[in-house]
Structures are given as C-alpha cells and as structure tokens.
Coordinates of C-alpha atoms and ligand atoms in Angstrom, one line a residue:
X68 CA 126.2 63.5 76.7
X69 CA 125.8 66.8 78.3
X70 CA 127.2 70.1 76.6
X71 CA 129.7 72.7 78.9
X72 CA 131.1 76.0 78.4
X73 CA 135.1 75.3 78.1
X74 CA 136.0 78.5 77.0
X75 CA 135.7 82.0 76.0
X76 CA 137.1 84.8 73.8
X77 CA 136.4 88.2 72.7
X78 CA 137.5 91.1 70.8
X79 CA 137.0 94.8 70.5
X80 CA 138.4 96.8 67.9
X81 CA 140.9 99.7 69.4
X82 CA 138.9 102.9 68.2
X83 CA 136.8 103.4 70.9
X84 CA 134.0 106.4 70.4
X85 CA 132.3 108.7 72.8
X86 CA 128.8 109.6 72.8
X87 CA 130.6 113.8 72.6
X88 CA 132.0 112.1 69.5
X89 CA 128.6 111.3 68.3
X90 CA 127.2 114.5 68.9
X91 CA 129.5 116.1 66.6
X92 CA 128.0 113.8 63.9
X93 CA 124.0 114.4 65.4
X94 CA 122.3 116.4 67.3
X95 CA 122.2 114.8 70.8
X96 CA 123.9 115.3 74.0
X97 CA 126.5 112.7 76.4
X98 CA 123.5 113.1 79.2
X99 CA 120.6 111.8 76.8
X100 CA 122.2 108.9 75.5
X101 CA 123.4 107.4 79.1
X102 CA 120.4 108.7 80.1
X103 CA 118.3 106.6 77.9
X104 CA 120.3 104.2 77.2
X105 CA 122.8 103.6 80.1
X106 CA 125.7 103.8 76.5
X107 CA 129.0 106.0 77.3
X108 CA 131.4 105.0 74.3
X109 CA 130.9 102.0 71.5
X110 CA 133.7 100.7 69.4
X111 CA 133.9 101.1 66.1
X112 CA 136.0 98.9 63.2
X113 CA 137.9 100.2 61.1
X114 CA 141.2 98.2 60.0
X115 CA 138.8 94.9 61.3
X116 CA 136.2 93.4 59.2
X117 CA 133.4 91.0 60.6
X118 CA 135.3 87.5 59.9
X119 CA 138.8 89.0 61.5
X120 CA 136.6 90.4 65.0
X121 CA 135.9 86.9 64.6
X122 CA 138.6 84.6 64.1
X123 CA 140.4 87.2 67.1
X124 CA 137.7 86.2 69.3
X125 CA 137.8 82.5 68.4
X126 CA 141.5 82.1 68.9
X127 CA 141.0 83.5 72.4
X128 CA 138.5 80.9 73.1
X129 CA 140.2 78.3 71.4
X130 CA 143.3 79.1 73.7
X131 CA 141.1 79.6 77.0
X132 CA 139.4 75.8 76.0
X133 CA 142.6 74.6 75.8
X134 CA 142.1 72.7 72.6
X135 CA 143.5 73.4 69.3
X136 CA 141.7 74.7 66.1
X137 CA 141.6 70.8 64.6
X138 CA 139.9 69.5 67.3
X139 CA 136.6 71.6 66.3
X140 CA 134.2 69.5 64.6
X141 CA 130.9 72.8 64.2
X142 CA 131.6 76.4 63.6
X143 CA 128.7 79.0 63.3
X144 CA 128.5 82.0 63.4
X145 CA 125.5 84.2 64.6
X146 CA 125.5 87.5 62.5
X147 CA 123.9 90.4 60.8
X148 CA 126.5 92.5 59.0
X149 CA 128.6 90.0 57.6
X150 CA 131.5 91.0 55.0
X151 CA 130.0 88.9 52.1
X152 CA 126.7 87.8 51.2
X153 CA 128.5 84.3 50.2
X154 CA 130.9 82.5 51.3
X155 CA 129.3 82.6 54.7
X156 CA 131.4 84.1 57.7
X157 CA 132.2 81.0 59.6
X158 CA 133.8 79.1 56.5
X159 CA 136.2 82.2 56.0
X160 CA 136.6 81.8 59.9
X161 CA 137.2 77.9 59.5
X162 CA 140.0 79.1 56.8
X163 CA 141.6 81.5 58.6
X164 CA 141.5 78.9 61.8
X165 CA 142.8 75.8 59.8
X166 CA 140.1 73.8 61.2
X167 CA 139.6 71.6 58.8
X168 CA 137.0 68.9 60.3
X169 CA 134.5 71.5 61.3
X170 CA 131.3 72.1 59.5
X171 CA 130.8 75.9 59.5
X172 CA 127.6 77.6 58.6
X173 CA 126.5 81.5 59.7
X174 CA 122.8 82.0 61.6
X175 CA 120.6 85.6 61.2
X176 CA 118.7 85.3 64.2
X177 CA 119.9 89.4 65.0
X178 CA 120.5 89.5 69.0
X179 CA 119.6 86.2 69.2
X180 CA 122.2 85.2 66.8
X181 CA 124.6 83.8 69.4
X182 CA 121.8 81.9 71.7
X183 CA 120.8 80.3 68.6
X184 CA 123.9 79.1 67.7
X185 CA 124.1 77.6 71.0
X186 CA 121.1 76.0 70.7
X187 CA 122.0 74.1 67.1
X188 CA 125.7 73.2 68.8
X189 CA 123.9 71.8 72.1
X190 CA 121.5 69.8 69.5
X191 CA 124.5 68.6 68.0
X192 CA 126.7 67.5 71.1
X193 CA 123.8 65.8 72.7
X194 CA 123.2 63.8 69.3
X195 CA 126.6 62.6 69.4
X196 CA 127.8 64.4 65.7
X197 CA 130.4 66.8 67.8
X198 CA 132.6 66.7 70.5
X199 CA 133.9 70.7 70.2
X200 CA 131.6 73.6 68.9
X201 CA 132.9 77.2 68.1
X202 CA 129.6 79.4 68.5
X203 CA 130.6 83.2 67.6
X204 CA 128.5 86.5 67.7
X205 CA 129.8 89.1 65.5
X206 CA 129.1 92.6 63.9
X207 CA 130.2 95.4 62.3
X208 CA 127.3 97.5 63.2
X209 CA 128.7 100.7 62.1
X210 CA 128.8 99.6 58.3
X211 CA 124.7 99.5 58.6
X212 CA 124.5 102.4 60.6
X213 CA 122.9 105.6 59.5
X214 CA 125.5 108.2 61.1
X215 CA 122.2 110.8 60.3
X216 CA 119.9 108.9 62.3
X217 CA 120.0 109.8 65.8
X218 CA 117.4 107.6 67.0
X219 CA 119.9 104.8 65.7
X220 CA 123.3 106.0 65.2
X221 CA 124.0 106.5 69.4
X222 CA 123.3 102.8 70.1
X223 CA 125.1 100.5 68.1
X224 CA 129.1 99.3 68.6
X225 CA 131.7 96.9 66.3
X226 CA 133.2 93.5 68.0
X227 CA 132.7 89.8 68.9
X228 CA 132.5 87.0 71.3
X229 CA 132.9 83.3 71.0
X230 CA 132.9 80.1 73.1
X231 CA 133.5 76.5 72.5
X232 CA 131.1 74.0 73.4
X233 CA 132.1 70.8 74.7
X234 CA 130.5 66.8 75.2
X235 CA 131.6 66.5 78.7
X236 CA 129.8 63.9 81.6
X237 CA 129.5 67.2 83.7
X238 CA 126.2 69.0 84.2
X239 CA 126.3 72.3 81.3
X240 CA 123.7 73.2 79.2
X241 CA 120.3 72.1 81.2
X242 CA 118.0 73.6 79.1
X243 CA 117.4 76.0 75.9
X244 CA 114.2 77.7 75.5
X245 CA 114.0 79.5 71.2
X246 CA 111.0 81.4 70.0
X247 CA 110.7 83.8 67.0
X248 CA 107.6 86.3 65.8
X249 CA 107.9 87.0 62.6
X250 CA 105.0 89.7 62.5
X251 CA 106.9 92.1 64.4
X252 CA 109.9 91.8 61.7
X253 CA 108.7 95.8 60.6
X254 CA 110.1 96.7 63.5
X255 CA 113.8 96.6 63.7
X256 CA 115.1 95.8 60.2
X257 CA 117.8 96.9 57.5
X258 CA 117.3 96.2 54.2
X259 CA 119.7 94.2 51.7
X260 CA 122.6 96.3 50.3
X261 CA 121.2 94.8 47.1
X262 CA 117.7 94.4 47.7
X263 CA 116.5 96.1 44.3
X264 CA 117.0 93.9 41.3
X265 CA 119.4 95.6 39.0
X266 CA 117.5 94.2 36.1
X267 CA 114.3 96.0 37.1
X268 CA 115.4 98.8 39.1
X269 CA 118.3 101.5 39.1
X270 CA 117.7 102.4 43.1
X271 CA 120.8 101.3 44.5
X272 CA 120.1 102.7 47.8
X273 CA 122.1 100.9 50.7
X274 CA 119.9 99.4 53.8
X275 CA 120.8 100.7 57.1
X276 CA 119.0 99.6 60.8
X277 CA 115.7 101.4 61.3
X278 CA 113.9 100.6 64.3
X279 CA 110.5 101.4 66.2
X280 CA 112.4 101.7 69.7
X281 CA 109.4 102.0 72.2
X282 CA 107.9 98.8 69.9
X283 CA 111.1 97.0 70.8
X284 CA 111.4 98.3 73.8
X285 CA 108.0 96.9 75.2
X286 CA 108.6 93.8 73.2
X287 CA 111.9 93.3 75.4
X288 CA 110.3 94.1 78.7
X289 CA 107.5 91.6 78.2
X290 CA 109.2 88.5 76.4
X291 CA 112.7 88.4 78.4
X292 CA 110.7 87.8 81.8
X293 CA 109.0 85.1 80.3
X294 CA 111.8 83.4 78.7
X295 CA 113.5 83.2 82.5
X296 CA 110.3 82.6 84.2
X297 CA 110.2 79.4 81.6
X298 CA 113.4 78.4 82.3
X299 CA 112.7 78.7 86.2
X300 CA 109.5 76.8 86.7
X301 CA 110.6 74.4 84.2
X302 CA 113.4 73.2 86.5
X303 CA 111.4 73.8 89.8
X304 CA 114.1 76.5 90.5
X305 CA 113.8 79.9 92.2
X306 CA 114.9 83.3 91.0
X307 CA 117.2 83.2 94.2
X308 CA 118.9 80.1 92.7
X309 CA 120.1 82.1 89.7
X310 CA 124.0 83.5 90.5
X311 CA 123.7 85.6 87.0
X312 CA 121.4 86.8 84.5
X313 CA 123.5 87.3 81.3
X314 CA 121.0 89.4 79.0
X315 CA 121.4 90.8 75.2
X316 CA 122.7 94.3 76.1
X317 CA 121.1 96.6 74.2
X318 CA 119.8 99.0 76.7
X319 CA 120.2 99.7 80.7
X320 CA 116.8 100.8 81.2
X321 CA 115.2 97.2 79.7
X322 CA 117.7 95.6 82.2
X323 CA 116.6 97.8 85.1
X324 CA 112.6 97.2 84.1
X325 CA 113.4 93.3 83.8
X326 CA 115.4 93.4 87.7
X327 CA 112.2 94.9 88.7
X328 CA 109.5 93.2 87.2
X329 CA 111.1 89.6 88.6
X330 CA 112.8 91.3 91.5
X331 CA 116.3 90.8 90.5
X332 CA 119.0 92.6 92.6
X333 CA 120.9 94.9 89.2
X334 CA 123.9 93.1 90.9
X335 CA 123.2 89.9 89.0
X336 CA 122.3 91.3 85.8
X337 CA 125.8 92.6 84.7
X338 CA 126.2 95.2 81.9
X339 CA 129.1 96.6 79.8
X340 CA 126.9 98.3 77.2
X341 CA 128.5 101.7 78.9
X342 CA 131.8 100.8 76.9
X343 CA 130.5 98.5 73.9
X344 CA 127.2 100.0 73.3
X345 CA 124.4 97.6 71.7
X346 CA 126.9 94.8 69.9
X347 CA 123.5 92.8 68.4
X348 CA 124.9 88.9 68.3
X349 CA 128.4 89.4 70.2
X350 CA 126.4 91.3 73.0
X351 CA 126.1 88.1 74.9
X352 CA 129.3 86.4 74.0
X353 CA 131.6 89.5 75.0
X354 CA 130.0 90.0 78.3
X355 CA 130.3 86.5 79.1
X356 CA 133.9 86.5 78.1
X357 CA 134.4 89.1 80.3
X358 CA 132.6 87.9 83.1
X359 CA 134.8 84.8 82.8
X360 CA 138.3 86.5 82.7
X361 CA 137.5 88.6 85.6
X362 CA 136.8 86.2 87.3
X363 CA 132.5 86.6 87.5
X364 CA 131.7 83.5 86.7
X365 CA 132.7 80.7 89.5
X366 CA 132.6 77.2 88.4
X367 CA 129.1 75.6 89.7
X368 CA 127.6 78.7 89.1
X369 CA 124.0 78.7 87.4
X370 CA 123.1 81.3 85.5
X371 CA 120.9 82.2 82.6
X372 CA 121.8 83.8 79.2
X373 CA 119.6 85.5 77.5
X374 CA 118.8 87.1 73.6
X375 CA 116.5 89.1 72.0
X376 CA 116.4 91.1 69.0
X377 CA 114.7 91.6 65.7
X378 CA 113.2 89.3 63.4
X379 CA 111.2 89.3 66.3
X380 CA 113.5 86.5 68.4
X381 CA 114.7 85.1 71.6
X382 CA 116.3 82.5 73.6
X383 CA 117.4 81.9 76.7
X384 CA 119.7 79.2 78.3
X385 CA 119.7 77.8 81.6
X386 CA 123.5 76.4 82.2
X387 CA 126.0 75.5 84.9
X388 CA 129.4 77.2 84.9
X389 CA 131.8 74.2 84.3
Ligands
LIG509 N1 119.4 112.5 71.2 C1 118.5 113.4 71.5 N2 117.1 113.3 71.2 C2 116.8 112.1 70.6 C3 117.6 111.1 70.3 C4 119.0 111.3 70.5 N3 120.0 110.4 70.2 N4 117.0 110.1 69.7 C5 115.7 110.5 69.7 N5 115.5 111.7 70.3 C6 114.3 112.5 70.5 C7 113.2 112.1 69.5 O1 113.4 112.8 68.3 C8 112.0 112.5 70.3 O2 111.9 113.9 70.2 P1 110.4 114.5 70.1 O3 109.7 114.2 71.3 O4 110.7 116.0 69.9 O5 109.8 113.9 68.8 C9 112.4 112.2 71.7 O6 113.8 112.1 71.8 C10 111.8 110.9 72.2 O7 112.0 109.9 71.2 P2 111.7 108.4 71.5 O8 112.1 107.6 70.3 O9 110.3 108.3 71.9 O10 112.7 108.1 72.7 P3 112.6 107.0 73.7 O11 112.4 107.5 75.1 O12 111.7 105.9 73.3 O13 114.1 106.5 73.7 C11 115.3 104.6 72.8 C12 114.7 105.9 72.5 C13 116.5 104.8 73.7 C14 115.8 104.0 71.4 C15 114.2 103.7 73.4 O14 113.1 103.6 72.6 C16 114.7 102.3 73.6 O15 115.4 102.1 74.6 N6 114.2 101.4 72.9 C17 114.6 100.0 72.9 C18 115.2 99.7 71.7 C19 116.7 99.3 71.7 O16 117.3 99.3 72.7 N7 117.1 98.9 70.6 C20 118.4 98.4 70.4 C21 118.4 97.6 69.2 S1 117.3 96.3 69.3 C22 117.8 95.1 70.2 O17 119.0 95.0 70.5 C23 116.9 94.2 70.7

C-alpha cells in the first residue's frame, strides 16, 4: 500500500507584524531583516493558542481530503511550543476534532517536526495499521521569543499546516530520507520553562530560542543538498525531473545558496517566509497548503519536501502529487 497526499490545510493567525513593527521593539531596520533574511511581516497569536492554529488547520485538510474527522485512524503533531507540557497537542486536537479512532501523539523534531511526522504516518500506512493520517506542524513561536534579542526576535512567526495521509494504490510517498546530530543541539535551543527543579533551585527563569545563526546557517547549506542529492540518485532521477523543491523556510538566502549549489532555477523553490517569517514545524505544511490551493501543485507532479532545524535534524521526502 502506497501513502498519498489527499489533502491540505493551514492557518495563520489575523495579527500580522511588520519588520517597522519590530524595530520599534529592537534596534534594526525593514532593509536588514529582508535583507538578510528575505522576512517582510510574520504573524503573531494572540486570541489562538498552539492546539486551536491546529485543529483550524486540520479541519481545513480534513475538508480538502474529503473525509470526515472519524475516519482518521493517526494524529501527530510535530511541535516545539506546545500549550502544555502534558496532555500532548494532538490528543487535545483529537478532542476538539471528535476523532475518536485515531491514536494521537506530538513529535519534537524542531523544523523537522512535520517531515518526521510524515515519515512515522508513511511507516504506518505501508504496515497496514492506518488508512488516514493527520500530520500537523504547529507553533506559537512568539511565546519563546525574546522580543530583546534581535538576532532572534526578527525571524520567527505564529501558525500551522496540516495534511492527511492516505493508503491509496496510486504512486505517493516514494521515498523518506531522516537523519539527526545530536552534537550540534548547542546550537539552536530554548530551554524548558521549568527546567530548574523547584526543590533545588529558586531560578525560575523562562527559556526562550537562542541560536548560533552562521552555525545553522552553514549546517543548512551543507545538509539540505545532500538530503536531495540522496533522494535523486537513489531513484536514478535528475534534478530536472523535480517540478518543486518544498524547503523548511527559515531563510531566503539558504534557499538561494541551495538553488545554486545544485543549480536549481529559484522558480522551483517557492517561499512565503516574506509574509510568515520562520514558522519552525508548520513551515513546510503552510507552504504546501498554499502551493496546493493556488493551484502550484499539479497532480503527477514530483517534488521534494524538505526539513531542517535544531536538534540538529532533517528529512526530506521524495513524493508524487496525487
Ligand atoms: N538588525 C540589525 N543588526 C543585527 C540584527 C538585526 N536584527 N541581528 C544581528 N545584527 C548585527 C549583529 O549584532 C552583528 O553586528 P556586529 O558585526 O556589530 O557584531 C551583525 O549584525 C552581523 O551579525 P551576524 O549574526 O553575523 O549576522 P548574519 O549575517 O549571520 O545574519 C542571520 C544573521 C540572518 C540569523 C544569519 O546568521 C542566518 O541566516 N542564519 C541562519 C539561521 C536561521 O535562519 N535560523 C532560523 C531558525 S533555525 C531553522 O529554522 C533551521
């Protein structure tokens, strides 16, 4: 049994905020953030929580499947900034969805969140435990966001993306390449809102994202190549054979140095990080939601989605359009 795409959903909350907005808060400038970053605007929660971006998103993709919340057997949820420590994000999503059969667990695999989830539902299609998987990426960034940092504070943006994965006889999912570095996890990381014990320690000092940007930034440039070139030769294809390249959007400059390193036209590696900003595990899922309602994405196509993020991860997914 193969796995296909059969739908897609996303959601963004309404407050949508500049990068002048953030240099009221730091000091920066509109031209060095796009600059640097390709970023205009990012939005940010603030009636939605993590598990609401969430269940909005899902009931989009539900809808665009065509299916109806019962028929879901997996839910997970790729995440770093979930509400709760416990219960985990897709059981409050399974709640609020009434989708009672599903199993529902949460993934921290940071901007790889949501190409790990669709690994584990692929895993679970092809074994035959699942005929419809909800995979979600979702953050509230903002809430682990130092608004003093500017090195930070000007990349990150709230939402999420989902899609439901479905046993089908046509061609999908071909292939799913994971890998994770864990020595590199000093350099993008937030520490636990409750990481000191209160028992031995009366530092109740929150965690925010603190990151070593050229660190990531050459880690990105050199691993995202590969995982494509993997994907590539593993199937005998050609670059040429690719119609998108769906990447983790956290930055237009590691898109541009990826186009150029493997000689990728920009015009198949879309972005919308100029109105989203760096979304972490619904980067993927919202661009390929919006790829698919504007009509991007033409059945047959065969494209490549791509994560990476801290921890150090990746994962990339070599799939047909259904
Ligand atoms: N506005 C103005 N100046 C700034 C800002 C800002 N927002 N942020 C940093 N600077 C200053 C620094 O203080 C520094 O000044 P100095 O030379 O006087 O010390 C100067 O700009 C250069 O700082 P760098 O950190 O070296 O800037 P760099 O050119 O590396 O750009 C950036 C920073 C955009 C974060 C870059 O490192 C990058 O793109 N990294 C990739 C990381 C990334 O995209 N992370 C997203 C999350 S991780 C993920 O999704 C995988």
């Amino acid at each position: 049994m193969n796995s296909i795409i059969s739908g897609t959903g996303s959601y963004l909350p309404p407050i949508s905020m500049s990068n002048d907005d953030i240099a009221k808060l730091v000091t920066t400038s509109d031209e060095w953030i796009y600059e640097r970053t390709g970023i205009k605007r990012r939005h940010i929660a603030k009636e939605d929580t993590t598990v609401s971006m969430a269940v909005k998103a899902a009931k989009a993709a539900i809808e665009d499947a065509n299916i109806s919340a019962e028929d879901l057997d997996l839910i997970i949820v790729g995440t770093i900034s979930a509400d709760e420590l416990l219960p985990s994000t897709a059981c409050r999503v399974q709640a609020s969805l009434g989708a009672s059969k599903a199993v529902a667990f949460d993934v921290n695999a940071a901007c790889s969140g949501f190409l790990f989830a669709m690994s584990i539902a692929n895993a679970y299609i092809k074994s035959n435990t699942c005929k419809h998987a909800l995979i979600i990426g979702v953050e509230t960034l903002s809430k682990i966001t130092d608004w003093t940092d500017r090195g930070t504070c000007v990349l990150f943006g709230d939402g999420g993306g989902a899609a439901i994965l479905s046993a089908s006889q046509d061609k999908g999912i071909i292939q799913i390449n994971q890998g994770s570095d864990g020595r590199g996890g000093d350099k993008l990381y937030c520490l636990s809102r409750s990481n000191e014990n209160p028992y031995t320690s009366t530092d109740k000092g929150l965690g925010y994202i603190t990151m070593d940007g050229p660190s990531i930034f050459k880690f990105a440039i050199k691993q995202v190549p590969k995982v494509i070139n993997n994907l590539i030769n593993d199937n005998n294809l050609n670059i040429d054979d690719i119609s998108l390249f769906v990447l983790h959007q956290a930055n237009l400059r590691i898109l541009n140095t990826i186009s150029k390193r493997l000689d990728i036209p920009m015009d198949k590696i879309p972005a919308n990080m100029d109105e989203c900003g760096n979304t972490s595990a619904a980067s993927v899922p919202i661009l390929l939601d919006h790829l698919n309602k504007s009509g991007k994405l033409k059945s047959g196509d065969l494209i490549i989605v791509a994560g990476f993020g801290a921890g150090l991860t990746w994962g990339g997914a070599l799939l047909y359009w259904h």
